[in-house]
Amino acid sequence: MSHTEYLDMFIEESQEHIQAINVHLLELEKQPEDETIIGEIFRSAHTMKGMAGTMGYEDLTNVTHALENVLDQMREKTRLADSETMDVLLEAADVAEEIVEDIASGGEGKKDIQAITAKLLGQSTRSGAEEGKTKEITSIGMDWNEYDRTVIAQSVESGMQGYMVQVTLEENAMLKAARAYMVFEALEADGHIIKSVPEASDIEAERFDNEFTAAVVTTAAKEDLVNRVASISEIKTVAAEKIEILDSTDSEERLEKTLSPETKESSSPERKRAETNKTIRVNIDRLDKLMNLFEELVIDRGRLERIAGEIRSSELTETVERMSRTTGSLQEIILHMRMVPVDQVFSRFPKMVRSLSRDLGKRIELEVIGAETELDRSIIDEIGDPLVHLIRNSIDHGIEMPEKRRQNGKPEEGHVELRAYHSGNHVYIEIEDDGGGIDRERVLQKAVENGVIAAEDADTLTDYDVHQFIFSAGFSTVDEVTDLSGRGVGLDVVKNTFEALGGVISVHSEKGKGTRFSIQLPLTLSIIDVMLVDVGEEHYGLPLTSIVETASIKSSSIFYVHKRKMIDFRGNVIPVMFLEDVFEVPVEREWERENYSVVVVHKGEKMAALVVDSFIGQQDVVLKSLGHYLRDIRAISGATILGDGNVALIVDTNALL
């Protein structure tokens, strides 16, 4: 067995446990007497210690072991969950996270942990937990054949002794096969294993519950064997008994041991089996492959629909319709399999807010709502850093100092709310604070100073237009640059990141009352609904999520504002864009058009009318990347293959607006 095959699982589970430790530590800070929370943290730390020990990451093992000791003291009421202790525990979680990140990036998981372990173990009086592992004696039983008996007899004659060693793993033990491997390695240090129950192949394939028995012939003493195995993490109990050959002429001569009443009871068939886990972990690469295969199926479905339409065979049409329904259900299942709760991102923020609040001398409460809301894994992976930036901005620029809040009639403790919710085919994430809000006049002043707008135009801008300036590159209204912000770098990157994901970010603010950033994200990036249109001889797809409506307008309704073509659309003056001009599509016409087909699209509160030649219809399409060579084409997010084999480019309407 090799540990490398478990590395991904180890990293993923370690990250989950660190996340759980952080969340529970923050809960414990609010409820320091809650032993249930202490138990949850202890369980995560203990599991991590076991996994790290099995994988050979000594520093991580030592940190989590020291963390356990402190928690044990807290359970025994010899140490309080005071501010100082919580700081040390959170710091230890940070160190553990850094070690895991190093391992994940290909490192050896090495780190100088003397300082943190000294803090953790400073007052530790905890005795080794491993001692308890040997206190319980459980049942041992094994059948022997003639070959086994011969090997044992010869071993005894050569000065060795045979032992049956029964090992029980903890109920929630991870990497069971790897732990069994470590046990076998420990047993074979001074001898060799002659038999095991279950068989070695079953143990290696993890086809066993939490218990296995090995027969070993060794020169080591029984106590040494037990202690050696007990030192391995996540071993619940170890029992070893000397193998004795009973005198018997019976053909069923057996090797037996004496069982204590307690051990017999514990080994009875009625022993409660661990509850079967109804979930499995699947490598994201496999889901990606499954999605790729399904995408090909969607393309073929489009072809079949086209052929059915051309042939006009009722039997074929009926078959294609049934296939469409089936693939529709399949699509829903596959997309759902890729969904993960946003809590994977949100859970990191409470700790960050706590730390920043202390650094800035502010009192801030972070409320998280809707952490169970699910998003496609590929989107989840991208939104963490932009959200960190927005929350840091709310804390640094938004929430005022306690004195100022008191003067303004607000509670000293600021409130930041992070919420997520589904609506239609989108997920919305909002960050709202009750701070000072965006100073419109200050933003306009900076915009004029930076030459972004002319001074005479400043008064004509709406609040929405003014707030958009904060997403401009290099724009900052802060005079003092801090470690957190003020350099004018960040919000433009945040905006670009969300827009690259097909999302839209908007900001609403009221001076003195607070600011709300609202992010609209698509549920998935792989398969989207589009309106297919023709422009000249080319096909384009416009995402349905961006479309307000389609319409036909008269050429005479177009007028000019500052040399731009505009129309009055339901009381709003919006720009008109000819896609043939935007994408430089060669079009030859013998007559001027009196009417134009337009698709009205929006981005937040902005709208525009895109002029096309004709509408093809609505269709689910698979969004394919254009690759490195064509990635810089403006306002094109990808391409798709249509049922007739032609390629349609997917328009990034956000980039046009």
XYZ file of C-alpha atoms in Angstrom:
657
model
C 0.000 0.000 0.000
C 1.231 3.504 -0.721
C 0.258 6.650 1.166
C 0.309 8.747 -1.969
C -3.006 7.341 -3.133
C -4.586 8.763 0.022
C -2.957 12.194 -0.231
C -5.861 13.958 -1.947
C -8.327 12.518 0.527
C -6.057 13.483 3.411
C -5.757 17.081 2.187
C -9.461 17.454 1.531
C -10.502 16.015 4.867
C -7.860 18.000 6.734
C -9.173 21.210 5.187
C -12.679 20.279 6.249
C -11.575 19.593 9.805
C -9.623 22.864 10.006
C -12.695 24.667 8.763
C -14.805 22.918 11.389
C -12.272 23.742 14.105
C -12.332 27.428 13.180
C -16.119 27.567 13.128
C -16.458 25.779 16.459
C -13.729 27.838 18.104
C -15.644 31.005 17.274
C -18.804 29.415 18.666
C -16.911 28.399 21.783
C -15.755 31.964 22.291
C -19.407 32.978 22.567
C -20.407 29.921 24.661
C -17.271 29.038 26.658
C -19.108 26.581 28.922
C -20.539 24.462 26.121
C -18.817 21.088 26.351
C -20.492 19.894 23.174
C -18.557 22.454 21.174
C -15.327 21.494 22.922
C -16.061 17.894 22.019
C -16.573 18.780 18.355
C -13.260 20.621 18.212
C -11.528 17.775 20.008
C -12.931 15.259 17.553
C -11.694 17.217 14.545
C -8.259 17.756 16.094
C -7.990 14.109 17.072
C -8.998 12.906 13.617
C -6.490 15.243 12.003
C -3.793 14.015 14.332
C -4.554 10.448 13.384
C -4.535 11.137 9.677
C -1.352 13.209 9.882
C 0.385 10.521 11.894
C -0.629 7.880 9.405
C 0.578 9.965 6.511
C 3.845 10.767 8.278
C 3.407 14.525 8.776
C 5.060 14.895 12.138
C 4.655 18.644 12.638
C 0.928 18.529 11.961
C 0.612 15.578 14.311
C 2.388 17.454 17.088
C 0.345 20.637 16.641
C -2.972 18.815 16.709
C -1.788 16.704 19.633
C -0.955 19.860 21.599
C -4.314 21.303 20.571
C -5.976 18.194 21.971
C -4.211 18.637 25.277
C -5.564 22.146 25.743
C -9.064 21.006 24.849
C -8.758 18.158 27.281
C -7.851 20.623 30.014
C -10.923 22.628 29.114
C -13.095 19.537 29.340
C -11.623 18.818 32.764
C -12.298 22.422 33.817
C -8.632 23.038 34.532
C -8.366 25.645 31.834
C -10.880 28.293 30.835
C -11.920 29.263 27.320
C -10.775 32.804 27.973
C -9.584 35.288 25.399
C -5.944 34.285 25.749
C -6.678 30.604 25.308
C -8.937 31.229 22.319
C -6.203 33.288 20.657
C -3.741 30.430 21.094
C -6.210 27.846 19.775
C -7.035 29.951 16.725
C -3.345 30.487 16.114
C -2.797 26.748 16.300
C -5.566 26.247 13.739
C -3.797 28.761 11.497
C -0.532 26.852 11.820
C -2.280 23.582 11.011
C -3.876 25.212 7.981
C -0.517 26.495 6.763
C 0.972 23.024 7.056
C -1.907 21.485 5.107
C -1.610 24.184 2.437
C 2.086 23.410 2.154
C 1.299 19.726 1.701
C -1.379 20.563 -0.863
C 1.108 22.617 -2.862
C 3.572 19.732 -2.969
C 5.566 20.531 0.161
C 6.647 18.159 2.904
C 4.430 19.680 5.580
C 7.389 20.989 7.559
C 7.074 24.081 9.740
C 8.695 25.554 12.816
C 6.056 24.735 15.425
C 8.079 25.261 18.578
C 6.456 28.590 19.409
C 2.858 27.449 19.005
C 3.368 24.096 20.728
C 5.071 25.910 23.622
C 2.000 28.134 23.941
C -0.350 25.195 23.728
C 1.549 22.892 26.013
C 2.628 25.513 28.510
C 0.146 24.450 31.115
C -0.641 21.010 29.848
C -0.927 18.266 32.389
C -2.614 15.802 30.170
C -1.323 12.296 30.203
C -1.023 10.292 27.062
C -4.341 9.386 25.603
C -2.791 6.345 24.028
C -2.576 4.657 27.415
C -6.304 4.228 27.377
C -6.132 2.267 24.243
C -4.712 -0.742 26.008
C -7.191 -0.821 28.855
C -9.919 -2.532 26.932
C -9.570 -6.171 26.076
C -11.665 -7.469 23.242
C -12.181 -10.856 21.745
C -9.658 -12.712 19.667
C -10.443 -15.800 17.655
C -8.860 -17.431 14.619
C -8.946 -20.805 12.869
C -5.704 -22.518 11.915
C -4.710 -25.018 9.302
C -1.833 -27.468 9.406
C 0.549 -25.086 7.690
C -0.191 -22.348 10.246
C 0.467 -24.691 13.137
C 3.719 -25.840 11.621
C 4.965 -22.280 11.135
C 4.069 -21.352 14.705
C 5.694 -24.451 16.122
C 8.929 -23.839 14.197
C 8.938 -20.195 15.277
C 8.599 -21.155 18.929
C 11.443 -23.632 18.546
C 13.635 -20.847 17.153
C 12.998 -18.583 20.161
C 10.095 -16.542 18.848
C 6.594 -16.366 20.234
C 3.250 -16.250 18.477
C 0.643 -13.662 19.357
C -2.790 -12.862 18.077
C -3.270 -9.129 18.042
C -6.722 -7.732 17.684
C -7.040 -4.080 16.723
C -10.167 -1.959 16.779
C -10.134 1.368 14.969
C -12.122 4.315 16.193
C -15.646 4.492 14.827
C -14.959 7.560 12.704
C -11.477 6.543 11.661
C -10.438 7.673 8.195
C -8.015 5.896 5.873
C -8.670 2.567 7.559
C -6.541 0.592 5.155
C -3.619 2.936 5.675
C -3.912 2.553 9.428
C -4.002 -1.204 9.077
C -0.856 -0.906 7.017
C 0.802 1.041 9.839
C -0.263 -1.633 12.329
C 1.176 -4.407 10.176
C 4.375 -2.443 9.799
C 4.646 -2.044 13.572
C 4.003 -5.741 14.174
C 6.574 -6.850 11.636
C 9.368 -4.768 13.148
C 10.634 -7.861 15.046
C 8.871 -10.671 13.271
C 6.364 -11.447 10.584
C 2.625 -11.824 10.212
C 1.451 -15.288 9.291
C -2.259 -14.679 9.025
C -4.934 -12.067 9.405
C -8.711 -11.878 9.656
C -9.993 -10.532 7.347
C -7.402 -11.523 4.773
C -4.733 -8.989 3.874
C -6.261 -8.344 0.445
C -9.596 -7.441 2.043
C -7.923 -5.187 4.580
C -5.954 -3.468 1.837
C -9.209 -2.838 -0.047
C -10.867 -1.588 3.158
C -13.363 -4.465 3.058
C -13.658 -4.643 6.825
C -15.489 -2.829 9.557
C -13.349 -1.230 12.217
C -11.755 -4.392 13.527
C -9.132 -6.855 12.315
C -6.889 -9.507 13.856
C -3.344 -10.431 12.940
C -1.316 -13.461 13.994
C 2.333 -12.585 14.349
C 5.438 -14.516 15.337
C 7.974 -12.194 16.869
C 10.826 -11.775 19.287
C 9.117 -8.762 20.843
C 7.354 -8.946 24.189
C 3.575 -8.742 24.307
C 3.634 -5.359 26.047
C 5.965 -3.938 23.420
C 3.649 -5.100 20.655
C 0.615 -3.552 22.296
C 2.327 -0.260 23.035
C 3.734 -0.087 19.525
C 0.313 -0.485 17.947
C -1.423 1.729 20.521
C 0.878 4.610 19.583
C -0.721 4.712 16.135
C -3.458 7.298 15.936
C -7.153 6.448 15.745
C -6.625 3.032 17.279
C -9.409 2.512 19.770
C -8.307 -0.716 21.415
C -5.471 -3.225 21.102
C -5.528 -6.685 22.605
C -2.765 -9.287 22.308
C -2.805 -12.865 23.470
C -0.172 -15.576 23.339
C -0.911 -18.385 20.884
C -0.959 -21.772 22.563
C -1.148 -25.173 20.856
C -3.532 -27.461 22.674
C -2.814 -31.150 22.894
C -5.461 -32.926 20.897
C -5.814 -35.829 18.538
C -8.926 -34.394 17.062
C -8.657 -33.446 13.448
C -10.089 -30.090 14.352
C -7.221 -29.302 16.688
C -7.237 -25.601 17.172
C -5.209 -22.839 18.653
C -7.243 -20.994 21.201
C -6.969 -18.374 23.817
C -8.873 -17.689 26.991
C -11.471 -15.035 26.627
C -12.600 -12.845 29.473
C -16.354 -12.374 29.937
C -16.022 -8.734 28.946
C -14.298 -9.538 25.706
C -16.783 -12.223 24.812
C -19.545 -9.764 25.269
C -17.847 -7.199 23.118
C -17.251 -9.690 20.318
C -20.774 -11.049 20.191
C -22.531 -11.122 16.807
C -25.065 -8.670 18.155
C -22.383 -6.011 18.380
C -23.773 -2.891 16.864
C -22.367 -2.229 13.439
C -21.434 1.203 12.339
C -24.211 2.934 10.551
C -23.770 2.726 6.821
C -22.772 6.021 5.309
C -25.050 6.822 2.402
C -22.725 9.330 0.807
C -19.513 8.777 -1.074
C -16.703 11.068 -2.084
C -16.158 11.436 -5.801
C -13.111 13.042 -7.315
C -14.070 16.297 -9.026
C -12.120 15.177 -12.113
C -14.554 12.305 -12.569
C -17.494 14.679 -12.365
C -15.798 16.925 -14.915
C -15.400 13.963 -17.270
C -19.026 13.025 -16.733
C -20.035 16.604 -17.507
C -17.896 16.612 -20.666
C -19.543 13.419 -21.868
C -22.960 14.853 -21.149
C -22.064 18.011 -23.048
C -21.314 15.872 -26.088
C -24.684 14.202 -25.588
C -26.393 17.604 -25.578
C -24.699 18.475 -28.885
C -25.870 15.197 -30.415
C -29.353 15.834 -29.074
C -29.405 19.120 -30.969
C -28.398 17.312 -34.153
C -31.111 14.727 -33.727
C -33.710 17.434 -33.154
C -32.643 19.115 -36.388
C -32.731 15.835 -38.337
C -36.152 14.982 -36.899
C -37.406 18.381 -38.024
C -36.096 17.836 -41.551
C -37.292 14.252 -42.039
C -40.679 14.874 -40.417
C -40.934 11.318 -39.121
C -43.428 11.104 -36.264
C -41.676 8.037 -34.849
C -38.292 9.775 -34.873
C -39.786 12.971 -33.481
C -41.403 11.057 -30.640
C -38.120 9.277 -29.881
C -36.189 12.536 -29.883
C -38.727 14.167 -27.593
C -38.420 11.263 -25.157
C -34.648 11.498 -25.369
C -34.853 15.233 -24.673
C -36.899 14.627 -21.551
C -34.454 11.972 -20.350
C -31.396 14.090 -21.018
C -33.109 17.010 -19.321
C -33.506 14.945 -16.158
C -29.947 13.677 -16.516
C -28.692 17.239 -16.883
C -30.445 18.261 -13.687
C -28.885 15.349 -11.782
C -25.364 15.975 -13.086
C -25.526 19.682 -12.387
C -26.832 18.942 -8.903
C -23.920 16.561 -8.272
C -21.506 19.419 -8.912
C -23.248 21.718 -6.475
C -21.617 22.454 -3.149
C -22.839 24.777 -0.390
C -21.372 28.266 -0.298
C -20.546 27.535 3.322
C -17.279 26.166 1.984
C -16.361 29.781 1.274
C -18.398 31.574 3.923
C -16.971 29.563 6.823
C -13.612 31.291 6.539
C -15.045 34.765 7.134
C -16.068 34.739 10.830
C -12.495 34.150 11.860
C -11.226 36.787 9.439
C -13.733 39.364 10.741
C -12.753 38.593 14.325
C -9.092 39.125 13.534
C -9.617 42.333 11.538
C -11.941 43.775 14.165
C -9.244 43.400 16.768
C -6.566 44.866 14.531
C -8.707 47.923 13.756
C -10.072 48.401 17.255
C -13.651 47.973 16.071
C -16.463 45.825 17.352
C -18.133 43.967 14.502
C -20.640 41.150 14.392
C -20.767 39.070 11.229
C -24.081 37.378 10.525
C -24.092 34.630 7.905
C -27.408 33.706 6.281
C -28.053 31.042 3.655
C -24.702 29.257 3.930
C -26.452 26.089 2.730
C -27.177 27.682 -0.673
C -25.527 25.635 -3.388
C -23.399 26.721 -6.322
C -21.455 24.913 -9.020
C -18.063 23.792 -7.694
C -16.217 25.617 -10.485
C -17.803 28.911 -9.386
C -17.254 28.273 -5.684
C -13.544 27.893 -6.352
C -13.382 31.403 -7.835
C -15.472 33.568 -5.530
C -13.495 33.252 -2.297
C -10.906 35.982 -2.865
C -13.329 38.592 -4.279
C -15.633 38.095 -1.290
C -12.677 38.462 1.068
C -11.937 41.795 -0.574
C -15.508 43.045 -0.262
C -15.764 42.071 3.405
C -12.421 43.682 4.194
C -13.697 46.853 2.523
C -16.873 46.796 4.586
C -14.882 46.395 7.782
C -12.161 48.914 6.956
C -14.144 51.624 5.096
C -17.726 50.882 6.019
C -18.005 50.222 9.749
C -17.079 53.281 11.818
C -15.030 53.329 15.005
C -17.095 52.710 18.168
C -16.831 56.348 19.312
C -18.089 57.667 16.011
C -20.942 55.162 15.909
C -21.964 56.199 19.410
C -21.927 59.867 18.354
C -24.108 59.006 15.356
C -26.648 57.246 17.539
C -25.646 53.748 16.427
C -24.707 50.800 18.637
C -20.958 50.542 19.170
C -20.928 47.116 17.590
C -21.132 47.250 13.811
C -23.113 44.686 11.863
C -22.052 42.991 8.656
C -24.474 40.568 7.041
C -23.338 38.001 4.504
C -26.209 36.207 2.855
C -26.804 33.917 -0.104
C -30.029 32.780 -1.728
C -31.393 31.229 -4.903
C -33.627 33.105 -7.295
C -34.500 31.596 -10.662
C -31.363 30.375 -12.404
C -29.147 32.558 -10.289
C -27.583 32.662 -6.880
C -27.354 36.015 -5.189
C -24.681 36.834 -2.642
C -25.023 40.057 -0.695
C -22.698 41.792 1.744
C -24.427 44.505 3.712
C -23.063 46.658 6.515
C -24.580 49.324 8.732
C -21.563 51.594 8.411
C -21.097 55.092 7.084
C -22.062 54.356 3.471
C -20.454 55.736 0.332
C -19.937 59.498 0.310
C -21.323 60.545 -3.089
C -19.692 63.971 -3.037
C -16.336 62.507 -2.095
C -16.519 59.954 -4.912
C -17.492 62.634 -7.439
C -14.668 64.889 -6.274
C -12.134 62.088 -6.773
C -13.643 61.202 -10.142
C -13.275 64.798 -11.316
C -9.732 65.040 -9.921
C -8.766 61.829 -11.714
C -10.292 63.062 -14.968
C -12.840 60.240 -15.048
C -15.662 62.750 -15.648
C -15.940 66.440 -16.411
C -16.949 68.675 -13.509
C -19.982 69.967 -15.398
C -21.313 66.421 -15.851
C -21.046 65.503 -12.181
C -24.486 66.749 -11.183
C -26.218 64.804 -13.967
C -25.125 61.406 -12.693
C -27.436 59.138 -10.745
C -26.338 57.469 -7.506
C -25.958 54.195 -9.433
C -23.570 55.852 -11.914
C -21.543 57.440 -9.126
C -21.244 54.195 -7.199
C -19.883 52.475 -10.298
C -16.749 54.653 -10.069
C -15.512 52.666 -7.069
C -15.059 49.697 -9.433
C -12.683 51.712 -11.632
C -9.044 50.650 -11.693
C -6.907 52.703 -9.319
C -9.901 54.549 -7.848
C -9.845 55.224 -4.101
C -11.380 57.927 -1.932
C -9.128 57.060 0.986
C -6.236 59.416 1.651
C -4.426 57.059 4.002
C -3.179 53.758 2.669
C -3.452 50.932 5.224
C -2.463 47.302 5.209
C -6.047 46.461 4.359
C -6.994 48.896 1.650
C -6.720 52.376 0.223
C -4.442 51.709 -2.740
C -7.260 51.688 -5.243
C -6.452 48.155 -6.221
C -9.046 45.505 -5.777
C -12.636 46.410 -6.534
C -11.934 46.525 -10.256
C -10.433 43.045 -9.963
C -13.437 41.947 -7.912
C -15.778 43.207 -10.614
C -13.779 41.585 -13.410
C -13.695 38.267 -11.558
C -17.443 38.125 -11.077
C -18.122 39.233 -14.649
C -15.745 36.564 -15.958
C -17.994 34.053 -14.174
C -21.009 35.439 -15.972
C -22.045 37.386 -12.896
C -22.964 40.965 -12.181
C -22.004 43.051 -9.168
C -23.870 46.128 -8.079
C -23.663 48.415 -5.080
C -26.341 50.319 -3.225
C -25.391 52.745 -0.520
C -26.899 55.428 1.645
C -24.631 57.848 3.411
C -24.677 57.319 7.142
C -26.732 54.129 6.952
C -24.622 51.561 5.179
C -23.705 49.814 1.936
C -24.871 46.667 0.205
C -22.873 44.846 -2.465
C -25.059 42.474 -4.452
C -23.580 39.774 -6.680
C -25.654 37.795 -9.148
C -24.064 34.518 -10.244
C -25.218 31.799 -12.655
C -25.863 28.358 -11.179
C -23.451 26.766 -13.612
C -21.083 27.734 -16.384
C -21.244 24.636 -18.552
C -24.693 24.513 -20.143
C -26.647 27.697 -20.673
C -29.883 28.775 -22.313
C -29.328 31.172 -25.194
C -31.290 33.015 -27.835
C -29.677 32.122 -31.159
C -29.591 34.951 -33.684
C -28.202 35.528 -37.159
C -25.901 38.396 -38.028
C -24.991 38.235 -41.721
C -23.937 34.655 -42.369
C -22.855 34.096 -38.782
C -24.707 32.690 -35.758
C -24.508 34.160 -32.274
C -25.928 33.113 -28.915
C -27.184 35.652 -26.365
C -27.609 34.286 -22.781
C -31.279 34.282 -21.830
C -30.372 35.486 -18.356
C -29.234 38.803 -19.852
C -32.224 39.314 -22.141
C -35.037 41.652 -21.163
C -37.085 41.074 -24.331
C -36.908 40.905 -28.109
C -38.583 43.505 -30.299
C -38.818 45.055 -33.731
C -38.141 48.770 -33.975
C -38.486 51.232 -36.826
C -35.321 52.837 -38.150
C -36.999 56.192 -37.719
C -37.204 55.629 -33.941
C -33.415 55.820 -33.604
C -32.060 59.206 -32.581
C -28.632 60.483 -31.556
C -27.356 61.570 -28.121
C -23.718 62.691 -28.019
C -23.215 61.001 -31.404
C -24.525 57.685 -30.067
C -27.536 55.887 -31.511
C -30.312 55.644 -28.936
C -33.926 54.575 -28.680
C -36.659 55.193 -26.191
C -37.426 51.797 -24.720
C -40.450 51.865 -22.449
C -39.532 55.274 -21.083
C -35.788 54.569 -20.814
C -33.296 55.999 -23.281
C -30.920 53.145 -24.090
C -28.084 52.789 -26.605
C -28.473 50.829 -29.832
C -25.619 48.548 -30.893
C -25.418 46.857 -34.287
C -23.714 43.490 -33.706
C -22.478 43.497 -37.313
C -20.473 46.606 -36.415
C -19.371 45.324 -32.989
C -17.997 42.078 -34.432
C -17.136 43.508 -37.888
C -19.316 40.999 -39.713
C -19.243 41.539 -43.501
C -22.841 42.118 -44.623
C -24.011 43.081 -48.114
C -27.523 44.533 -48.455
C -29.242 45.853 -51.531
C -31.700 47.987 -49.657
C -31.914 49.951 -46.432
C -33.900 48.319 -43.679
C -36.970 50.094 -42.348
C -37.313 47.812 -39.338
C -34.683 46.308 -37.088
C -34.843 43.147 -34.974
C -33.383 43.953 -31.569
C -32.593 42.038 -28.412
C -32.753 44.230 -25.324
C -30.169 43.074 -22.795
C -29.326 44.322 -19.337
C -26.461 44.391 -16.899
C -27.735 45.464 -13.535
C -29.658 48.643 -14.194
C -27.944 49.276 -17.546
C -29.684 48.225 -20.771
C -28.889 48.229 -24.482
C -30.629 47.171 -27.689
C -28.571 44.794 -29.832
C -29.534 44.837 -33.516
C -29.469 41.452 -35.251
C -30.663 40.223 -38.637
C -33.037 37.516 -37.442
C -33.935 35.298 -34.503
C -33.310 31.541 -34.743
C -34.779 30.497 -31.416
C -34.072 29.475 -27.859
C -31.804 26.508 -27.155
C -29.711 24.836 -24.450
C -26.113 24.952 -25.595
C -22.810 23.712 -24.278
C -20.415 26.566 -23.690
C -16.972 25.697 -25.007
C -13.848 27.754 -24.446
C -12.248 29.363 -27.464
C -8.829 28.365 -26.175
C -5.750 30.482 -25.738
C -5.528 31.729 -29.322
C -8.935 33.446 -29.359
C -9.326 34.383 -25.710
C -8.848 38.124 -26.307
C -11.811 38.555 -28.645
C -13.954 41.293 -27.164
C -17.367 40.415 -25.799
C -17.196 36.722 -26.755
C -17.275 34.268 -23.836
C -17.067 31.056 -25.842
C -18.629 29.037 -28.612
C -20.985 26.150 -29.115
C -21.648 23.559 -31.805
C -25.162 23.649 -33.213
C -27.239 20.733 -34.405
C -26.338 21.368 -38.054
C -22.621 21.309 -37.224
C -22.171 25.075 -37.459
C -20.460 27.013 -34.710
C -22.188 29.842 -32.873
C -20.253 32.369 -30.806
C -21.680 33.162 -27.370
C -21.856 36.893 -26.729
C -20.700 38.251 -23.378
C -23.321 40.947 -23.057
C -21.782 42.236 -19.824
C -18.669 43.204 -21.752
C -20.758 45.122 -24.303
C -22.393 47.200 -21.562
